[in-house]
Amino acid sequence: MNETVALLLGHRSIRKFKDEALTREQVETIVAAGQAASSSSHVQAYSVIAVTEKKLKEELSRLSGNQAYVYSCPVFLVWCADLSRLKAAAHKHRPGQETYEGSMENLIVATVDAALAAQNAAIAAESMGLGIVYIGGIRNQIAEAARLLGVPELVYPVFGMCIGYPDQQPILRPRLPQEAVLHWNGYDASTAEKQVARYDEIMSAYLRERTGGAKDTPWSELMADKLAQPSRMHMASFLRERGFGTK
C-alpha cells in the first residue's frame, strides 16, 4: 500500500479544530488541487467561496443547522455548482441562438464537477496534516445562504467544507462491505440483503464503541428512519428558480 492509498483509507471527518489559522497560500494550494480534478468536457462548472470572516461563518453556521464547527473552523469552503460562466460564454459567442445551460444534464455536470473538485481538495488538505468535514446542511436554508454569499443565477451551494488542524482523533467509521458496492460485469442485486445484514452487525458494534453502549441502531434502520422523514424538499423549486433543470 502506498502513502496516497493509506491516506485515502484513513479518512475520517473532523468536527473539532485547533485555534490555528491557515495561510492564504494553504487555501490556494488546496483549491488548486481541486482544480486539477477531472471535469466533464473541461467545462469546470463550479466555484469555491472561502469564508474566513467570523460574522459570516456564524451566519452560515446558523443556516446550516447550528453546526458549531462551521463557526469554529479557520476556513469554511462553500463549493458551488456554477453554470453562469457557461451562460456568459454562450451568449458571447452564440448571440440570439437558443442555448441549454439550464438543462438537467448541465445541472448534473455542474454538481458532479463540484464534488470531484472538492474531494481532490479534501485529500490535498489531509496530506498537509489538516482535517475536513463536509457540510450538506448548507442546503437547509439554501435561499438564505445563497443571498448571504451573493451567488448569481445558475449558481448554487452544493455543500460546505470545514478545514483546519484537527483537535480530535475519531475512530474510523466502517464502510459497507465491498461486496455490496463492487459489481463485476453487471449489477448483482442478489447479495445486497446478505451484505446489508452483515453491515448492520458491524455498525451496531461501531456505535456501541463510539457511544459507550448508548446506541447500537443497525445501519439499515438508521437509513429507514432517514428516508421516512422529508428532507430539504425545497431544493427542486429553489433550483428551478435559479435557472437549473429548466430543459
PDB file of C-alpha atoms in Angstrom:
ATOM      1  CA  MET A   1       0.000   0.000   0.000  1.00  0.00           C
ATOM      2  CA  ASN A   2       1.435   3.398  -0.935  1.00  0.00           C
ATOM      3  CA  GLU A   3       1.108   6.645   1.029  1.00  0.00           C
ATOM      4  CA  THR A   4      -1.720   8.010  -1.124  1.00  0.00           C
ATOM      5  CA  VAL A   5      -3.890   4.922  -0.691  1.00  0.00           C
ATOM      6  CA  ALA A   6      -3.135   4.875   3.045  1.00  0.00           C
ATOM      7  CA  LEU A   7      -4.223   8.500   3.296  1.00  0.00           C
ATOM      8  CA  LEU A   8      -7.463   7.768   1.457  1.00  0.00           C
ATOM      9  CA  LEU A   9      -8.269   4.722   3.574  1.00  0.00           C
ATOM     10  CA  GLY A  10      -7.543   6.668   6.767  1.00  0.00           C
ATOM     11  CA  HIS A  11     -10.087   9.415   6.097  1.00  0.00           C
ATOM     12  CA  ARG A  12     -12.290  10.485   8.970  1.00  0.00           C
ATOM     13  CA  SER A  13     -14.477  13.564   9.375  1.00  0.00           C
ATOM     14  CA  ILE A  14     -13.081  16.164  11.786  1.00  0.00           C
ATOM     15  CA  ARG A  15     -15.515  18.290  13.760  1.00  0.00           C
ATOM     16  CA  LYS A  16     -13.183  19.865  16.296  1.00  0.00           C
ATOM     17  CA  PHE A  17     -10.358  22.141  15.190  1.00  0.00           C
ATOM     18  CA  LYS A  18      -7.410  23.811  16.875  1.00  0.00           C
ATOM     19  CA  ASP A  19      -7.429  27.586  17.155  1.00  0.00           C
ATOM     20  CA  GLU A  20      -4.767  27.871  14.486  1.00  0.00           C
ATOM     21  CA  ALA A  21      -5.189  29.882  11.300  1.00  0.00           C
ATOM     22  CA  LEU A  22      -4.483  28.659   7.792  1.00  0.00           C
ATOM     23  CA  THR A  23      -2.433  30.792   5.465  1.00  0.00           C
ATOM     24  CA  ARG A  24      -3.821  32.148   2.211  1.00  0.00           C
ATOM     25  CA  GLU A  25      -1.196  30.053   0.417  1.00  0.00           C
ATOM     26  CA  GLN A  26      -2.500  26.874   2.064  1.00  0.00           C
ATOM     27  CA  VAL A  27      -6.054  27.610   0.961  1.00  0.00           C
ATOM     28  CA  GLU A  28      -4.958  28.466  -2.568  1.00  0.00           C
ATOM     29  CA  THR A  29      -2.911  25.258  -2.798  1.00  0.00           C
ATOM     30  CA  ILE A  30      -5.875  23.185  -1.603  1.00  0.00           C
ATOM     31  CA  VAL A  31      -8.183  24.795  -4.166  1.00  0.00           C
ATOM     32  CA  ALA A  32      -5.537  24.362  -6.887  1.00  0.00           C
ATOM     33  CA  ALA A  33      -5.551  20.637  -6.139  1.00  0.00           C
ATOM     34  CA  GLY A  34      -9.320  20.740  -6.508  1.00  0.00           C
ATOM     35  CA  GLN A  35      -8.997  22.475  -9.858  1.00  0.00           C
ATOM     36  CA  ALA A  36      -6.777  19.643 -11.080  1.00  0.00           C
ATOM     37  CA  ALA A  37      -9.682  17.198 -10.784  1.00  0.00           C
ATOM     38  CA  SER A  38     -11.359  15.765 -13.862  1.00  0.00           C
ATOM     39  CA  SER A  39     -14.129  17.903 -15.362  1.00  0.00           C
ATOM     40  CA  SER A  40     -16.749  16.922 -17.907  1.00  0.00           C
ATOM     41  CA  SER A  41     -15.711  18.337 -21.309  1.00  0.00           C
ATOM     42  CA  HIS A  42     -13.407  20.725 -19.443  1.00  0.00           C
ATOM     43  CA  VAL A  43     -16.379  22.924 -18.503  1.00  0.00           C
ATOM     44  CA  GLN A  44     -15.112  23.358 -14.905  1.00  0.00           C
ATOM     45  CA  ALA A  45     -18.649  24.234 -13.848  1.00  0.00           C
ATOM     46  CA  TYR A  46     -18.022  25.097 -10.201  1.00  0.00           C
ATOM     47  CA  SER A  47     -16.805  27.908  -7.988  1.00  0.00           C
ATOM     48  CA  VAL A  48     -15.488  27.993  -4.430  1.00  0.00           C
ATOM     49  CA  ILE A  49     -16.168  30.647  -1.806  1.00  0.00           C
ATOM     50  CA  ALA A  50     -13.595  30.720   1.010  1.00  0.00           C
ATOM     51  CA  VAL A  51     -15.201  32.088   4.156  1.00  0.00           C
ATOM     52  CA  THR A  52     -12.918  33.318   6.945  1.00  0.00           C
ATOM     53  CA  GLU A  53     -14.866  36.251   8.410  1.00  0.00           C
ATOM     54  CA  LYS A  54     -16.236  35.308  11.823  1.00  0.00           C
ATOM     55  CA  LYS A  55     -19.603  37.015  11.389  1.00  0.00           C
ATOM     56  CA  LEU A  56     -20.185  35.338   8.042  1.00  0.00           C
ATOM     57  CA  LYS A  57     -19.192  31.931   9.418  1.00  0.00           C
ATOM     58  CA  GLU A  58     -21.538  32.492  12.343  1.00  0.00           C
ATOM     59  CA  GLU A  59     -24.449  33.173   9.988  1.00  0.00           C
ATOM     60  CA  LEU A  60     -23.611  30.165   7.813  1.00  0.00           C
ATOM     61  CA  SER A  61     -23.349  28.015  10.928  1.00  0.00           C
ATOM     62  CA  ARG A  62     -26.856  29.088  11.924  1.00  0.00           C
ATOM     63  CA  LEU A  63     -28.244  28.432   8.449  1.00  0.00           C
ATOM     64  CA  SER A  64     -26.559  25.012   8.362  1.00  0.00           C
ATOM     65  CA  GLY A  65     -28.341  23.700  11.430  1.00  0.00           C
ATOM     66  CA  ASN A  66     -26.280  25.454  14.122  1.00  0.00           C
ATOM     67  CA  GLN A  67     -23.285  23.213  13.485  1.00  0.00           C
ATOM     68  CA  ALA A  68     -20.647  24.780  15.726  1.00  0.00           C
ATOM     69  CA  TYR A  69     -17.671  23.601  13.693  1.00  0.00           C
ATOM     70  CA  VAL A  70     -18.770  25.771  10.752  1.00  0.00           C
ATOM     71  CA  TYR A  71     -18.037  28.742  13.001  1.00  0.00           C
ATOM     72  CA  SER A  72     -15.016  27.306  14.814  1.00  0.00           C
ATOM     73  CA  CYS A  73     -13.045  26.087  11.786  1.00  0.00           C
ATOM     74  CA  PRO A  74     -10.498  28.568  10.435  1.00  0.00           C
ATOM     75  CA  VAL A  75     -11.719  28.263   6.831  1.00  0.00           C
ATOM     76  CA  PHE A  76     -15.139  27.253   5.537  1.00  0.00           C
ATOM     77  CA  LEU A  77     -15.186  26.481   1.828  1.00  0.00           C
ATOM     78  CA  VAL A  78     -18.537  26.635   0.048  1.00  0.00           C
ATOM     79  CA  TRP A  79     -18.452  24.531  -3.112  1.00  0.00           C
ATOM     80  CA  CYS A  80     -20.919  25.761  -5.716  1.00  0.00           C
ATOM     81  CA  ALA A  81     -22.190  24.308  -8.966  1.00  0.00           C
ATOM     82  CA  ASP A  82     -21.693  27.187 -11.385  1.00  0.00           C
ATOM     83  CA  LEU A  83     -23.157  27.415 -14.874  1.00  0.00           C
ATOM     84  CA  SER A  84     -23.075  31.210 -15.010  1.00  0.00           C
ATOM     85  CA  ARG A  85     -19.712  31.300 -16.807  1.00  0.00           C
ATOM     86  CA  LEU A  86     -21.015  28.901 -19.443  1.00  0.00           C
ATOM     87  CA  LYS A  87     -24.099  31.031 -19.985  1.00  0.00           C
ATOM     88  CA  ALA A  88     -21.923  34.124 -20.450  1.00  0.00           C
ATOM     89  CA  ALA A  89     -19.704  32.252 -22.932  1.00  0.00           C
ATOM     90  CA  ALA A  90     -22.706  31.019 -24.888  1.00  0.00           C
ATOM     91  CA  HIS A  91     -24.253  34.480 -25.110  1.00  0.00           C
ATOM     92  CA  LYS A  92     -20.925  35.976 -26.164  1.00  0.00           C
ATOM     93  CA  HIS A  93     -20.244  33.527 -28.982  1.00  0.00           C
ATOM     94  CA  ARG A  94     -23.806  32.492 -29.941  1.00  0.00           C
ATOM     95  CA  PRO A  95     -25.839  35.704 -29.519  1.00  0.00           C
ATOM     96  CA  GLY A  96     -29.514  35.210 -30.265  1.00  0.00           C
ATOM     97  CA  GLN A  97     -29.161  31.427 -30.505  1.00  0.00           C
ATOM     98  CA  GLU A  98     -31.003  29.120 -28.127  1.00  0.00           C
ATOM     99  CA  THR A  99     -28.597  27.561 -25.635  1.00  0.00           C
ATOM    100  CA  TYR A 100     -29.031  24.916 -22.983  1.00  0.00           C
ATOM    101  CA  GLU A 101     -27.022  26.000 -19.963  1.00  0.00           C
ATOM    102  CA  GLY A 102     -30.086  25.406 -17.743  1.00  0.00           C
ATOM    103  CA  SER A 103     -30.637  21.783 -18.797  1.00  0.00           C
ATOM    104  CA  MET A 104     -30.978  18.940 -16.322  1.00  0.00           C
ATOM    105  CA  GLU A 105     -27.852  17.375 -17.837  1.00  0.00           C
ATOM    106  CA  ASN A 106     -25.815  20.505 -17.145  1.00  0.00           C
ATOM    107  CA  LEU A 107     -27.155  20.615 -13.592  1.00  0.00           C
ATOM    108  CA  ILE A 108     -25.780  17.096 -13.122  1.00  0.00           C
ATOM    109  CA  VAL A 109     -22.483  18.029 -14.786  1.00  0.00           C
ATOM    110  CA  ALA A 110     -22.003  21.076 -12.553  1.00  0.00           C
ATOM    111  CA  THR A 111     -22.897  19.188  -9.381  1.00  0.00           C
ATOM    112  CA  VAL A 112     -20.536  16.342 -10.235  1.00  0.00           C
ATOM    113  CA  ASP A 113     -17.767  18.778 -11.176  1.00  0.00           C
ATOM    114  CA  ALA A 114     -18.082  20.491  -7.791  1.00  0.00           C
ATOM    115  CA  ALA A 115     -17.969  17.158  -5.970  1.00  0.00           C
ATOM    116  CA  LEU A 116     -14.920  15.913  -7.871  1.00  0.00           C
ATOM    117  CA  ALA A 117     -13.008  19.132  -7.238  1.00  0.00           C
ATOM    118  CA  ALA A 118     -13.966  19.171  -3.558  1.00  0.00           C
ATOM    119  CA  GLN A 119     -12.785  15.618  -2.974  1.00  0.00           C
ATOM    120  CA  ASN A 120      -9.446  16.395  -4.603  1.00  0.00           C
ATOM    121  CA  ALA A 121      -9.197  19.397  -2.284  1.00  0.00           C
ATOM    122  CA  ALA A 122     -10.109  17.281   0.736  1.00  0.00           C
ATOM    123  CA  ILE A 123      -7.298  14.808   0.057  1.00  0.00           C
ATOM    124  CA  ALA A 124      -4.853  17.657  -0.525  1.00  0.00           C
ATOM    125  CA  ALA A 125      -5.826  19.182   2.818  1.00  0.00           C
ATOM    126  CA  GLU A 126      -5.416  15.874   4.637  1.00  0.00           C
ATOM    127  CA  SER A 127      -1.999  15.375   3.032  1.00  0.00           C
ATOM    128  CA  MET A 128      -1.000  18.702   4.633  1.00  0.00           C
ATOM    129  CA  GLY A 129      -1.950  17.484   8.114  1.00  0.00           C
ATOM    130  CA  LEU A 130      -5.343  19.199   8.067  1.00  0.00           C
ATOM    131  CA  GLY A 131      -8.795  17.752   8.668  1.00  0.00           C
ATOM    132  CA  ILE A 132     -12.094  18.318   6.896  1.00  0.00           C
ATOM    133  CA  VAL A 133     -15.794  17.666   7.231  1.00  0.00           C
ATOM    134  CA  TYR A 134     -18.408  18.147   4.531  1.00  0.00           C
ATOM    135  CA  ILE A 135     -21.467  20.222   5.432  1.00  0.00           C
ATOM    136  CA  GLY A 136     -24.593  19.319   3.488  1.00  0.00           C
ATOM    137  CA  GLY A 137     -26.502  21.483   5.956  1.00  0.00           C
ATOM    138  CA  ILE A 138     -25.666  24.499   3.790  1.00  0.00           C
ATOM    139  CA  ARG A 139     -28.755  23.382   1.832  1.00  0.00           C
ATOM    140  CA  ASN A 140     -31.045  23.540   4.886  1.00  0.00           C
ATOM    141  CA  GLN A 141     -31.876  27.179   4.201  1.00  0.00           C
ATOM    142  CA  ILE A 142     -30.247  27.405   0.818  1.00  0.00           C
ATOM    143  CA  ALA A 143     -32.050  30.506  -0.441  1.00  0.00           C
ATOM    144  CA  GLU A 144     -30.840  32.467   2.578  1.00  0.00           C
ATOM    145  CA  ALA A 145     -27.308  31.048   2.236  1.00  0.00           C
ATOM    146  CA  ALA A 146     -27.253  31.935  -1.477  1.00  0.00           C
ATOM    147  CA  ARG A 147     -28.322  35.512  -0.741  1.00  0.00           C
ATOM    148  CA  LEU A 148     -25.789  35.814   2.060  1.00  0.00           C
ATOM    149  CA  LEU A 149     -22.986  34.676  -0.242  1.00  0.00           C
ATOM    150  CA  GLY A 150     -24.203  36.775  -3.156  1.00  0.00           C
ATOM    151  CA  VAL A 151     -24.246  33.958  -5.687  1.00  0.00           C
ATOM    152  CA  PRO A 152     -25.869  34.841  -9.042  1.00  0.00           C
ATOM    153  CA  GLU A 153     -28.364  32.939 -11.183  1.00  0.00           C
ATOM    154  CA  LEU A 154     -27.224  29.481 -12.294  1.00  0.00           C
ATOM    155  CA  VAL A 155     -25.022  29.098  -9.203  1.00  0.00           C
ATOM    156  CA  TYR A 156     -25.997  27.109  -6.094  1.00  0.00           C
ATOM    157  CA  PRO A 157     -24.116  25.953  -2.985  1.00  0.00           C
ATOM    158  CA  VAL A 158     -23.773  22.168  -3.202  1.00  0.00           C
ATOM    159  CA  PHE A 159     -22.105  21.727   0.195  1.00  0.00           C
ATOM    160  CA  GLY A 160     -19.669  23.348   2.553  1.00  0.00           C
ATOM    161  CA  MET A 161     -16.344  22.056   3.833  1.00  0.00           C
ATOM    162  CA  CYS A 162     -14.753  22.898   7.174  1.00  0.00           C
ATOM    163  CA  ILE A 163     -10.952  22.845   7.076  1.00  0.00           C
ATOM    164  CA  GLY A 164      -8.449  23.200   9.909  1.00  0.00           C
ATOM    165  CA  TYR A 165      -5.929  21.483  12.124  1.00  0.00           C
ATOM    166  CA  PRO A 166      -7.604  18.521  13.849  1.00  0.00           C
ATOM    167  CA  ASP A 167      -8.171  18.684  17.591  1.00  0.00           C
ATOM    168  CA  GLN A 168      -9.585  15.163  17.793  1.00  0.00           C
ATOM    169  CA  GLN A 169      -8.834  11.673  16.519  1.00  0.00           C
ATOM    170  CA  PRO A 170     -12.165   9.932  15.927  1.00  0.00           C
ATOM    171  CA  ILE A 171     -12.145   6.231  15.167  1.00  0.00           C
ATOM    172  CA  LEU A 172     -12.695   5.176  11.578  1.00  0.00           C
ATOM    173  CA  ARG A 173     -16.333   4.706  10.593  1.00  0.00           C
ATOM    174  CA  PRO A 174     -16.805   1.353   8.849  1.00  0.00           C
ATOM    175  CA  ARG A 175     -17.981   1.401   5.240  1.00  0.00           C
ATOM    176  CA  LEU A 176     -20.307  -1.052   3.560  1.00  0.00           C
ATOM    177  CA  PRO A 177     -18.679  -4.372   2.708  1.00  0.00           C
ATOM    178  CA  GLN A 178     -17.114  -4.071  -0.717  1.00  0.00           C
ATOM    179  CA  GLU A 179     -19.300  -6.930  -1.950  1.00  0.00           C
ATOM    180  CA  ALA A 180     -22.283  -4.604  -1.502  1.00  0.00           C
ATOM    181  CA  VAL A 181     -20.899  -1.894  -3.769  1.00  0.00           C
ATOM    182  CA  LEU A 182     -18.484  -3.583  -6.214  1.00  0.00           C
ATOM    183  CA  HIS A 183     -20.199  -5.447  -9.040  1.00  0.00           C
ATOM    184  CA  TRP A 184     -18.370  -7.317 -11.780  1.00  0.00           C
ATOM    185  CA  ASN A 185     -19.673  -7.213 -15.368  1.00  0.00           C
ATOM    186  CA  GLY A 186     -23.172  -6.174 -14.367  1.00  0.00           C
ATOM    187  CA  TYR A 187     -25.239  -5.229 -11.336  1.00  0.00           C
ATOM    188  CA  ASP A 188     -25.804  -8.095  -8.890  1.00  0.00           C
ATOM    189  CA  ALA A 189     -28.685  -7.373  -6.512  1.00  0.00           C
ATOM    190  CA  SER A 190     -28.800 -10.904  -5.099  1.00  0.00           C
ATOM    191  CA  THR A 191     -26.098 -10.309  -2.487  1.00  0.00           C
ATOM    192  CA  ALA A 192     -27.436  -6.967  -1.244  1.00  0.00           C
ATOM    193  CA  GLU A 193     -29.645  -8.253   1.567  1.00  0.00           C
ATOM    194  CA  LYS A 194     -26.915 -10.515   2.949  1.00  0.00           C
ATOM    195  CA  GLN A 195     -24.288  -7.767   2.821  1.00  0.00           C
ATOM    196  CA  VAL A 196     -26.554  -5.205   4.477  1.00  0.00           C
ATOM    197  CA  ALA A 197     -27.298  -7.691   7.269  1.00  0.00           C
ATOM    198  CA  ARG A 198     -23.565  -8.155   7.729  1.00  0.00           C
ATOM    199  CA  TYR A 199     -23.034  -4.386   7.765  1.00  0.00           C
ATOM    200  CA  ASP A 200     -25.812  -3.918  10.333  1.00  0.00           C
ATOM    201  CA  GLU A 201     -23.813  -6.034  12.779  1.00  0.00           C
ATOM    202  CA  ILE A 202     -20.614  -4.106  12.035  1.00  0.00           C
ATOM    203  CA  MET A 203     -22.273  -0.709  12.501  1.00  0.00           C
ATOM    204  CA  SER A 204     -24.069  -1.746  15.669  1.00  0.00           C
ATOM    205  CA  ALA A 205     -20.727  -2.730  17.180  1.00  0.00           C
ATOM    206  CA  TYR A 206     -19.165   0.529  15.985  1.00  0.00           C
ATOM    207  CA  LEU A 207     -21.932   2.625  17.549  1.00  0.00           C
ATOM    208  CA  ARG A 208     -21.691   0.754  20.842  1.00  0.00           C
ATOM    209  CA  GLU A 209     -17.968   1.513  20.982  1.00  0.00           C
ATOM    210  CA  ARG A 210     -18.368   5.134  19.907  1.00  0.00           C
ATOM    211  CA  THR A 211     -21.221   5.916  22.332  1.00  0.00           C
ATOM    212  CA  GLY A 212     -20.138   3.768  25.260  1.00  0.00           C
ATOM    213  CA  GLY A 213     -23.102   1.465  24.749  1.00  0.00           C
ATOM    214  CA  ALA A 214     -25.712   4.220  24.497  1.00  0.00           C
ATOM    215  CA  LYS A 215     -26.576   3.418  20.863  1.00  0.00           C
ATOM    216  CA  ASP A 216     -26.448   0.355  18.648  1.00  0.00           C
ATOM    217  CA  THR A 217     -29.072   1.017  15.972  1.00  0.00           C
ATOM    218  CA  PRO A 218     -28.385  -1.045  12.822  1.00  0.00           C
ATOM    219  CA  TRP A 219     -27.434   0.899   9.690  1.00  0.00           C
ATOM    220  CA  SER A 220     -30.479  -0.248   7.712  1.00  0.00           C
ATOM    221  CA  GLU A 221     -32.792   1.014  10.446  1.00  0.00           C
ATOM    222  CA  LEU A 222     -30.982   4.367  10.520  1.00  0.00           C
ATOM    223  CA  MET A 223     -31.446   4.632   6.754  1.00  0.00           C
ATOM    224  CA  ALA A 224     -35.129   3.691   7.026  1.00  0.00           C
ATOM    225  CA  ASP A 225     -35.616   6.415   9.631  1.00  0.00           C
ATOM    226  CA  LYS A 226     -33.824   8.904   7.402  1.00  0.00           C
ATOM    227  CA  LEU A 227     -35.952   8.121   4.371  1.00  0.00           C
ATOM    228  CA  ALA A 228     -39.158   8.255   6.411  1.00  0.00           C
ATOM    229  CA  GLN A 229     -38.598  11.963   7.027  1.00  0.00           C
ATOM    230  CA  PRO A 230     -38.870  14.621   4.303  1.00  0.00           C
ATOM    231  CA  SER A 231     -35.525  16.339   3.790  1.00  0.00           C
ATOM    232  CA  ARG A 232     -34.885  19.663   2.035  1.00  0.00           C
ATOM    233  CA  MET A 233     -37.993  19.374  -0.078  1.00  0.00           C
ATOM    234  CA  HIS A 234     -37.443  22.987  -1.117  1.00  0.00           C
ATOM    235  CA  MET A 235     -34.472  22.077  -3.310  1.00  0.00           C
ATOM    236  CA  ALA A 236     -36.412  21.338  -6.523  1.00  0.00           C
ATOM    237  CA  SER A 237     -38.219  24.671  -6.547  1.00  0.00           C
ATOM    238  CA  PHE A 238     -35.084  26.539  -5.473  1.00  0.00           C
ATOM    239  CA  LEU A 239     -33.038  25.088  -8.322  1.00  0.00           C
ATOM    240  CA  ARG A 240     -35.715  25.870 -10.888  1.00  0.00           C
ATOM    241  CA  GLU A 241     -35.922  29.441  -9.594  1.00  0.00           C
ATOM    242  CA  ARG A 242     -32.141  29.729 -10.019  1.00  0.00           C
ATOM    243  CA  GLY A 243     -32.362  28.618 -13.648  1.00  0.00           C
ATOM    244  CA  PHE A 244     -31.323  24.973 -13.192  1.00  0.00           C
ATOM    245  CA  GLY A 245     -33.089  21.961 -14.709  1.00  0.00           C
ATOM    246  CA  THR A 246     -35.357  24.066 -16.891  1.00  0.00           C
ATOM    247  CA  LYS A 247     -34.804  21.983 -20.038  1.00  0.00           C
TER     248      LYS A 247
END
